[in-house]
Short mmCIF file of N, CA and C in Angstrom, two decimals:
data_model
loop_
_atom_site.label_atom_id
_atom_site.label_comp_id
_atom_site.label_asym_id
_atom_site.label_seq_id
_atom_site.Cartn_x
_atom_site.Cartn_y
_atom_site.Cartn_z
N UNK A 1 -18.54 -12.71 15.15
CA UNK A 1 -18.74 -11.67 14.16
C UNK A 1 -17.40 -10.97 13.92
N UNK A 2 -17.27 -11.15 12.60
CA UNK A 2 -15.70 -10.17 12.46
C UNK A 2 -16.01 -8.73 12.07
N UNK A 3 -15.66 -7.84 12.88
CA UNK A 3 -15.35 -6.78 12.50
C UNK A 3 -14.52 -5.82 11.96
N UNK A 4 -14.27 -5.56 10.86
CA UNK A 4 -12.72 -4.53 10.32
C UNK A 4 -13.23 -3.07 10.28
N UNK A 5 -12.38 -2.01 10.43
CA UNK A 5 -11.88 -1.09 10.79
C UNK A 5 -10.42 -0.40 9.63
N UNK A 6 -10.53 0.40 8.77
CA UNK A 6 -9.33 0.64 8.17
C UNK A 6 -9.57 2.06 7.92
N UNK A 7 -8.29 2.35 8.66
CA UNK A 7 -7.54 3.85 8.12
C UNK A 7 -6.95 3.84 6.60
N UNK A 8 -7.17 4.67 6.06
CA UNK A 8 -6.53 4.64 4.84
C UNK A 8 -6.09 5.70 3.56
N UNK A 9 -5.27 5.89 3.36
CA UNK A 9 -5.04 7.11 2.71
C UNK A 9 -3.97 6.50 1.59
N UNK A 10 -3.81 7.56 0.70
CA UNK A 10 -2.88 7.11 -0.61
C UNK A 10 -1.48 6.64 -0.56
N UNK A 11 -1.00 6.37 1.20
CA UNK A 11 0.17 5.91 1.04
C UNK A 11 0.30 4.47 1.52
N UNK A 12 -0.79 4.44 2.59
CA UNK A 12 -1.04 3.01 3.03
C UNK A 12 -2.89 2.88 4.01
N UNK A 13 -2.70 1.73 4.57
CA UNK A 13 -3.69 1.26 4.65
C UNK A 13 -3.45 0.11 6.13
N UNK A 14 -4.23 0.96 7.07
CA UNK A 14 -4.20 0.33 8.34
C UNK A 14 -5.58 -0.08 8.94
N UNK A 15 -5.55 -1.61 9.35
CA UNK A 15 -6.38 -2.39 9.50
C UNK A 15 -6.43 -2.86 10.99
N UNK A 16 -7.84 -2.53 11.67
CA UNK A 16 -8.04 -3.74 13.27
C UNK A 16 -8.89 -4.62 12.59
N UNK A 17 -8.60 -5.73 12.81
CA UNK A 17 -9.98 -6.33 12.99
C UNK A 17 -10.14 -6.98 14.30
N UNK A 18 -11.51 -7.06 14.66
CA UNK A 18 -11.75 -7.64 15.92
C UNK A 18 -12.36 -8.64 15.62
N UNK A 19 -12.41 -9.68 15.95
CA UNK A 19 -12.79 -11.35 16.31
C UNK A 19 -13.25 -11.91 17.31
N UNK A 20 -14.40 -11.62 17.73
CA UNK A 20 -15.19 -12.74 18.93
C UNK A 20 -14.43 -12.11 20.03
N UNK A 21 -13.97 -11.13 20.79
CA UNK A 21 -13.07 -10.14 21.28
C UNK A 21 -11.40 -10.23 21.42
N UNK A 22 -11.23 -10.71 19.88
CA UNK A 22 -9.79 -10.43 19.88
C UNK A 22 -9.51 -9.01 18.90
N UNK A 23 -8.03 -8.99 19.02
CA UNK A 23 -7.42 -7.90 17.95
C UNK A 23 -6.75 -8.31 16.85
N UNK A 24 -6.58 -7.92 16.13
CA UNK A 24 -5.61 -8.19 15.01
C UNK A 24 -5.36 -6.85 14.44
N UNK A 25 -4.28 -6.66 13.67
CA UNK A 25 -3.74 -5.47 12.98
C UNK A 25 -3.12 -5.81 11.71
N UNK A 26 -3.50 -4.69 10.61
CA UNK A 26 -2.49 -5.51 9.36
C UNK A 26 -2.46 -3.76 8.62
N UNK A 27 -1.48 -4.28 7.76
CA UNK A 27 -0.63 -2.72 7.14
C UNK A 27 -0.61 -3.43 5.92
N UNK A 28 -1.06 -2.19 5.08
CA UNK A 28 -1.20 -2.74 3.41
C UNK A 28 -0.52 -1.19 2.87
N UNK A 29 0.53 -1.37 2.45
CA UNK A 29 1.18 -0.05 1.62
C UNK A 29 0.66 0.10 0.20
N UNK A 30 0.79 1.11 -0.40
CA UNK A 30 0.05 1.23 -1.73
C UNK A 30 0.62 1.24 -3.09
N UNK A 31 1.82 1.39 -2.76
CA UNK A 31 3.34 1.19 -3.74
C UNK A 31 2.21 2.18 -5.21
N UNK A 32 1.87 2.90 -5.10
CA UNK A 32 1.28 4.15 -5.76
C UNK A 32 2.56 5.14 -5.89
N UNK A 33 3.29 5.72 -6.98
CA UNK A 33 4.02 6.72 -7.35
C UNK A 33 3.25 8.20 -7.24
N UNK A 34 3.97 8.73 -6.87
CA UNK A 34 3.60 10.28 -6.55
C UNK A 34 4.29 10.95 -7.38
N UNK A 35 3.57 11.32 -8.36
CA UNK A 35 3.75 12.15 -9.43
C UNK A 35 4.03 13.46 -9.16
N UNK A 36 5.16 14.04 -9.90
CA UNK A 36 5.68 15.13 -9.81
C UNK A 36 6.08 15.87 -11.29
N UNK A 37 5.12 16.17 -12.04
CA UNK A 37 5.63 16.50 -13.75
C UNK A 37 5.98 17.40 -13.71
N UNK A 38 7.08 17.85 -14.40
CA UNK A 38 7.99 18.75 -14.32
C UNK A 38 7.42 19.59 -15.69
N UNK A 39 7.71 20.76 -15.50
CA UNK A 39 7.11 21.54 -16.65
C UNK A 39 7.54 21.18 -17.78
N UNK A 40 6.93 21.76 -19.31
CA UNK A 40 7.29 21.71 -20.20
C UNK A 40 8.76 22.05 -20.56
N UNK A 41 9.43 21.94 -21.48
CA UNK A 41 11.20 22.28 -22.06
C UNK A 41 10.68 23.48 -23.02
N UNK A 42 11.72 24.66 -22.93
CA UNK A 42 11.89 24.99 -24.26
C UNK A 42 12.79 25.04 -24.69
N UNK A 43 12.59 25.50 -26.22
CA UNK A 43 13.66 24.87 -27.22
C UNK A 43 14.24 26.33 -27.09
N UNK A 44 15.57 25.76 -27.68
CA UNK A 44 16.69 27.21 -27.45
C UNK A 44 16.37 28.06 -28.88
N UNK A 45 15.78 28.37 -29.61
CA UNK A 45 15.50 28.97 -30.58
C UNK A 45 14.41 29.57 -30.57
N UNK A 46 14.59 30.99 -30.39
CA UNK A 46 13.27 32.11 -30.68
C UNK A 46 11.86 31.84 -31.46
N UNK A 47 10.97 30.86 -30.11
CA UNK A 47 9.23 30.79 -30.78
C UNK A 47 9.47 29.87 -31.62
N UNK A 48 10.76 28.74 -30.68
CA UNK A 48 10.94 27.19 -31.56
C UNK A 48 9.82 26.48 -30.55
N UNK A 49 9.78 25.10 -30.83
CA UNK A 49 8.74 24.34 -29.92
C UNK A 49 8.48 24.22 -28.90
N UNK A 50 7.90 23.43 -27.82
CA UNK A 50 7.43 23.53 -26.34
C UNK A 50 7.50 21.71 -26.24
N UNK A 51 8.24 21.47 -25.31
CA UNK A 51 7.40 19.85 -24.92
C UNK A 51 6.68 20.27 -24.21
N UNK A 52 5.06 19.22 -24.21
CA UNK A 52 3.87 19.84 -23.55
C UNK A 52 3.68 18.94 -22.52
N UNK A 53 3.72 18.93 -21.38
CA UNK A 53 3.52 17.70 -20.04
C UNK A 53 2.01 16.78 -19.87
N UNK A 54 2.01 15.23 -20.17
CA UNK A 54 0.57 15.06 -20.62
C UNK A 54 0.58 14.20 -19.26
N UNK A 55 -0.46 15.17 -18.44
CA UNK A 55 -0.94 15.20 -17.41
C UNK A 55 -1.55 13.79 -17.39
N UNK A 56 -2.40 13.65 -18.30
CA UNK A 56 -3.54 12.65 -18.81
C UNK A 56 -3.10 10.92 -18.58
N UNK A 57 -1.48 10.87 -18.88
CA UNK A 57 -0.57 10.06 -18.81
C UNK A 57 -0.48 9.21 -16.99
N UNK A 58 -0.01 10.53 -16.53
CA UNK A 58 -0.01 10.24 -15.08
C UNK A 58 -1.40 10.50 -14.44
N UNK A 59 -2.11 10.73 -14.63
CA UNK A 59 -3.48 10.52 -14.01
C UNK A 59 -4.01 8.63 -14.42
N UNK A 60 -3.93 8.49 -15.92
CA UNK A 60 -4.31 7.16 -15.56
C UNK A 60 -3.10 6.46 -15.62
N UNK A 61 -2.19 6.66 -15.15
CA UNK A 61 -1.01 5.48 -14.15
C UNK A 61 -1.73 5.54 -12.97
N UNK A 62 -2.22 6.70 -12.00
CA UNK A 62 -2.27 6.49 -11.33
C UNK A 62 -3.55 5.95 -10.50
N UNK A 63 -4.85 6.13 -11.81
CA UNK A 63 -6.07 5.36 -11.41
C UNK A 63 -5.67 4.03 -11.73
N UNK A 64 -4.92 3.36 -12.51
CA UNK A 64 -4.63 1.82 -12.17
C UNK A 64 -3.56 1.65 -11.30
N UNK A 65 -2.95 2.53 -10.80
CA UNK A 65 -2.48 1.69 -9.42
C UNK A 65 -3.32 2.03 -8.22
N UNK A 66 -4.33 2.58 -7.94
CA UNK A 66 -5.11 2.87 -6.83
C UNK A 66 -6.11 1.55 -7.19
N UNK A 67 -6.69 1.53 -8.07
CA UNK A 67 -7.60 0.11 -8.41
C UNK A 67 -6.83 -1.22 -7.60
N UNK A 68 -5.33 -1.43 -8.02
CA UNK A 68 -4.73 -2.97 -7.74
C UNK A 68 -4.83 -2.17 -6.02
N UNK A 69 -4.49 -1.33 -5.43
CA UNK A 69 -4.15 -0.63 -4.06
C UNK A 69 -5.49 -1.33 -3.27
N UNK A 70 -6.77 -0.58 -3.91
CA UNK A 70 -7.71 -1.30 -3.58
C UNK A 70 -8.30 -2.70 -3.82
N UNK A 71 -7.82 -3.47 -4.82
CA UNK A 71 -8.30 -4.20 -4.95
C UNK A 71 -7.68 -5.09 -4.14
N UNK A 72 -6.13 -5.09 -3.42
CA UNK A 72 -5.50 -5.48 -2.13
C UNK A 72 -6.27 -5.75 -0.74
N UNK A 73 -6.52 -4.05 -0.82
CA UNK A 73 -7.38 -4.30 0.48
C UNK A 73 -9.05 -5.05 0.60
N UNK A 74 -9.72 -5.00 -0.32
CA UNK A 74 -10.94 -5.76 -0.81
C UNK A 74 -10.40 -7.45 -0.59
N UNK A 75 -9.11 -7.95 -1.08
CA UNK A 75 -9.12 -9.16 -0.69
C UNK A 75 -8.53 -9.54 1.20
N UNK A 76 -7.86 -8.58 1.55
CA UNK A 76 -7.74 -8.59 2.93
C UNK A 76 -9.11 -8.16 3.71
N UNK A 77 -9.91 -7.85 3.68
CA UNK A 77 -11.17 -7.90 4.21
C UNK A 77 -12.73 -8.36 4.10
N UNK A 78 -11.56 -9.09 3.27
CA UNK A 78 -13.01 -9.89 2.41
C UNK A 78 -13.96 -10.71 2.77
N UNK A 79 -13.83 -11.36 3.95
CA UNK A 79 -14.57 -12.19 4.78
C UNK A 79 -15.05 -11.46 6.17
N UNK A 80 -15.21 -10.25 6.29
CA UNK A 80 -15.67 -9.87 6.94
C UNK A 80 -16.86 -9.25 7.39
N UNK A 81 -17.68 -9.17 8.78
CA UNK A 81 -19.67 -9.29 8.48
C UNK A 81 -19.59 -7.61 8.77
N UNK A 82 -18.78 -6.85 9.32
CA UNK A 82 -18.86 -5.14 9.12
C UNK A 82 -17.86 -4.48 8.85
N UNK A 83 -17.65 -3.37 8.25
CA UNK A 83 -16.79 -2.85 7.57
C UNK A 83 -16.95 -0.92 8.28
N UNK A 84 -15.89 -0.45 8.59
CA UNK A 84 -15.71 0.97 9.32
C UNK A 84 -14.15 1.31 8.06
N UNK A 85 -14.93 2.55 7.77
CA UNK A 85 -13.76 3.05 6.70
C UNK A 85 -13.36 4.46 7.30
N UNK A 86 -12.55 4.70 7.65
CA UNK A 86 -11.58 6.36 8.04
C UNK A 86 -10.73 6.34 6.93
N UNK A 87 -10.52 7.72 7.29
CA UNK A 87 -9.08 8.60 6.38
C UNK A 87 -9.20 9.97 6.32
N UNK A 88 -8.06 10.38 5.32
CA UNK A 88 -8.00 11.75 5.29
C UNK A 88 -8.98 12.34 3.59
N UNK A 89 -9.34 13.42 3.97
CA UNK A 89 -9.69 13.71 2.39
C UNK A 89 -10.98 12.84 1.71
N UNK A 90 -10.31 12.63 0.10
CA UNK A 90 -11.31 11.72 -0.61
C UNK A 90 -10.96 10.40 -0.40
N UNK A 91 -10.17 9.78 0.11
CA UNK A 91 -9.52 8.28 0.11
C UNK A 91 -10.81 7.62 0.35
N UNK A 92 -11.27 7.79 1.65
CA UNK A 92 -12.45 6.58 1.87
C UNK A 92 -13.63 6.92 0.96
N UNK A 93 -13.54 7.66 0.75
CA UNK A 93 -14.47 7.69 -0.38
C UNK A 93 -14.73 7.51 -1.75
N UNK A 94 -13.23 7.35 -2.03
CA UNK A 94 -12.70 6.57 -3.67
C UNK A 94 -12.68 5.14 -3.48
N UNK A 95 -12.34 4.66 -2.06
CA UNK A 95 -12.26 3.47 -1.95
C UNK A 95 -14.14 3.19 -1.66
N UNK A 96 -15.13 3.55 -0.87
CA UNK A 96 -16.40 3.17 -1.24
C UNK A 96 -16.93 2.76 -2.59
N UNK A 97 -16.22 4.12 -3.18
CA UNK A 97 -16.78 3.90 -4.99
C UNK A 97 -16.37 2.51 -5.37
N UNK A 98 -15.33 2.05 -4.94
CA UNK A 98 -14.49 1.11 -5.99
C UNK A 98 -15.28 0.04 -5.49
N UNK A 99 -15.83 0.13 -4.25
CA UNK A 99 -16.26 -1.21 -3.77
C UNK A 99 -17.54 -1.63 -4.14
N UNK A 100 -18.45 -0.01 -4.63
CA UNK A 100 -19.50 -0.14 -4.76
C UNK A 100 -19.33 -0.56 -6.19
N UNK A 101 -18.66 -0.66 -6.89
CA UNK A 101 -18.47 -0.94 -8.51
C UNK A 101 -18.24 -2.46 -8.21
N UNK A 102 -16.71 -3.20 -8.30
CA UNK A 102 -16.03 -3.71 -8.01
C UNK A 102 -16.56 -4.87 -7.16
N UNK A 103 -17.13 -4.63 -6.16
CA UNK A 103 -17.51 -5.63 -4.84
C UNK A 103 -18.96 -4.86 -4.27
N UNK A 104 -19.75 -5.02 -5.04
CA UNK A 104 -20.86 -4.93 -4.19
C UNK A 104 -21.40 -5.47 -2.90
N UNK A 105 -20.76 -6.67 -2.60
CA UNK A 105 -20.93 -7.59 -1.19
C UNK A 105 -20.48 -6.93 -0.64
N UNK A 106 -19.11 -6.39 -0.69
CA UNK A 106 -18.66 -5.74 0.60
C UNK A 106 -18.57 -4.33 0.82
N UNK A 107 -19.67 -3.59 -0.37
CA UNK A 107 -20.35 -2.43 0.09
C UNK A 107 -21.63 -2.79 0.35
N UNK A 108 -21.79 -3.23 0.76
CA UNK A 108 -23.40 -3.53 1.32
C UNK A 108 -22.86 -3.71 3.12
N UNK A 109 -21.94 -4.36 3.37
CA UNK A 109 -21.15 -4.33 4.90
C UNK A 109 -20.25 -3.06 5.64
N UNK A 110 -20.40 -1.89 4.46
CA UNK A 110 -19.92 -0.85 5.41
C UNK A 110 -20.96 -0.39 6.05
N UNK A 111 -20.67 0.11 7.09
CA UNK A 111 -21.40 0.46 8.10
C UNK A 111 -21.40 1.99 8.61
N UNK A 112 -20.35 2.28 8.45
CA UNK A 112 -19.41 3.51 8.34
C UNK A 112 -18.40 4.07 7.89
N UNK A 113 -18.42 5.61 7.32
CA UNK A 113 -17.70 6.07 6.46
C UNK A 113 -17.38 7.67 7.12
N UNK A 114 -15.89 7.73 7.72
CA UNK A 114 -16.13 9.20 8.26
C UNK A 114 -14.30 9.50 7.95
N UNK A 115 -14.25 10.74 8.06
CA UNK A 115 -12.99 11.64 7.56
C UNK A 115 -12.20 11.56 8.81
N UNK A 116 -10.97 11.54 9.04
CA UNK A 116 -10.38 11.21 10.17
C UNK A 116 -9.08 11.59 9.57
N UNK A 117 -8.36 12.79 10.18
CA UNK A 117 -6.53 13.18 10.22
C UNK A 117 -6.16 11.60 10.91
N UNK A 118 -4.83 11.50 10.42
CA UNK A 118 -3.62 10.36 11.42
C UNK A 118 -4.03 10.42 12.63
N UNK A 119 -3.40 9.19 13.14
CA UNK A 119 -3.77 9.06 14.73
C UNK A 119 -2.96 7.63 14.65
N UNK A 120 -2.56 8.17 16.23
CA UNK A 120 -1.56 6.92 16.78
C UNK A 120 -2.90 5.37 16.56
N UNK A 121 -2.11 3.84 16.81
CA UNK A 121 -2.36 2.99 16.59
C UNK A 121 -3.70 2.33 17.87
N UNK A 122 -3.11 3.13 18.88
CA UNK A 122 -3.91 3.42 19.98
C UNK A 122 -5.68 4.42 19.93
N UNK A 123 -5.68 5.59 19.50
CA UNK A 123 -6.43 6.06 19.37
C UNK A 123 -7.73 5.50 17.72
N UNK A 124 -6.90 4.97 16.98
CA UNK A 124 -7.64 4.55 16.05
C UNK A 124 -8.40 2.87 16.02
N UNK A 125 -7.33 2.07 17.19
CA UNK A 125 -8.54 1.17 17.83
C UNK A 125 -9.67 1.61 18.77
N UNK A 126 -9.59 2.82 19.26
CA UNK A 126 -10.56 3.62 20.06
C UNK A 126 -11.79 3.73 19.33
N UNK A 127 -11.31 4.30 17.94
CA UNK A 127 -12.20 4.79 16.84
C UNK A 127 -12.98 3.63 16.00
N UNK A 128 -12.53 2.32 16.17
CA UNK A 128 -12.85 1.52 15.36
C UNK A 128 -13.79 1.01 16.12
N UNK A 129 -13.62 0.54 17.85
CA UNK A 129 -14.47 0.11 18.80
C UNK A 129 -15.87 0.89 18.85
N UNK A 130 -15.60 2.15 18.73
CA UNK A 130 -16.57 3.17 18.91
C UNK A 130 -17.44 3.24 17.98
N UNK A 131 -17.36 2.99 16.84
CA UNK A 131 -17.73 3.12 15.41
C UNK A 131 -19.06 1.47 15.33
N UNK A 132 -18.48 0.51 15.91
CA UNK A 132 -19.07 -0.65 15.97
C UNK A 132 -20.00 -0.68 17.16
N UNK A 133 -19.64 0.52 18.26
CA UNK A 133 -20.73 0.80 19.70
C UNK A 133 -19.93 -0.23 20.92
N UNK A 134 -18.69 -0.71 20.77
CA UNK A 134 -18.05 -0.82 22.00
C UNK A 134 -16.99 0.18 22.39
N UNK A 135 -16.75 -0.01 23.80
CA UNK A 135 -16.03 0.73 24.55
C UNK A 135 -15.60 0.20 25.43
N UNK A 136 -13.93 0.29 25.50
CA UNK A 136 -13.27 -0.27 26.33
C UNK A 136 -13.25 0.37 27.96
N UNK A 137 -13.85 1.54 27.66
CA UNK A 137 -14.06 2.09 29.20
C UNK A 137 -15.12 1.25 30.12
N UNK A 138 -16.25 1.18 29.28
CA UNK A 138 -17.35 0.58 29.98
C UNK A 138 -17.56 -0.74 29.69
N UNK A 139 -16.76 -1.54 29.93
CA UNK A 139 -16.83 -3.26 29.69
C UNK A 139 -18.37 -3.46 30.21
N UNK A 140 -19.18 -4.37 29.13
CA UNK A 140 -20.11 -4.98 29.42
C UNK A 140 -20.77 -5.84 30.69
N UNK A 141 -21.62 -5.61 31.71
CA UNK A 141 -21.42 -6.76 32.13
C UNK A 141 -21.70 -8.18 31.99
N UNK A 142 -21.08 -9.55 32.69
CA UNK A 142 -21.29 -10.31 32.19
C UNK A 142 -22.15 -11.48 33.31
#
């Protein structure tokens, strides 16, 4: 049974997956621009014109580069039988939407969806194990 696990937020995108009890790790960056619009200009002449900053512009630049962002990670986890989504904010939850649009198969395999600040590489395989109901403290017996 493969299991994935991804942290993910608007700058990148960190992946365990576990395999029949192996690890794997993969890093997907989002090459997403971070918009910074600078105010309008005015013109040097008394109640001459305004350039007006069209917000509207950089909002959808930046819903089509979050779409290809996700649609990255949808093909890197694409063969997988459970799905555990973390992050900060709305991320995992823009990325649910997209999947639930987009890839209905592989919203039907999340399993979990929870808000999570950064965390070392260590603590977030903790989180991914835990999320699926293993624990490396209490090895199974065999």
């Amino acid at each position: 049974m493969k299991q994935v696990g991804i942290w993910l937020d608007k700058q990148e995108a960190n992946g365990v997956v576990l395999n029949n009890g192996k690890e794997s790790l993969f890093n997907i960056p989002s090459e997403l621009d971070f918009f910074n619009p600078k105010g309008g200009a005015r013109s040097k002449t008394k109640w001459g014109p305004q350039d007006v900053v069209q917000d509207s512009k950089y909002l959808e630049r930046e819903k089509h580069q979050l779409k290809d962002y996700f649609d990255k990670i949808a093909g890197q986890i694409s063969d997988a039988d459970e799905i555990a989504i973390f992050g900060p904010a709305e991320a995992p939850e823009k990325f649910v939407d997209a999947l639930n649009e987009r890839y209905p198969g592989l919203a039907a395999k999340v399993k979990a969806t929870k808000t999570a600040d950064s965390m070392t590489k260590n603590q977030f395989k903790a989180l991914v194990k835990q999320s699926f109901g293993m624990d490396d403290r209490y090895p199974e017996a065999t």
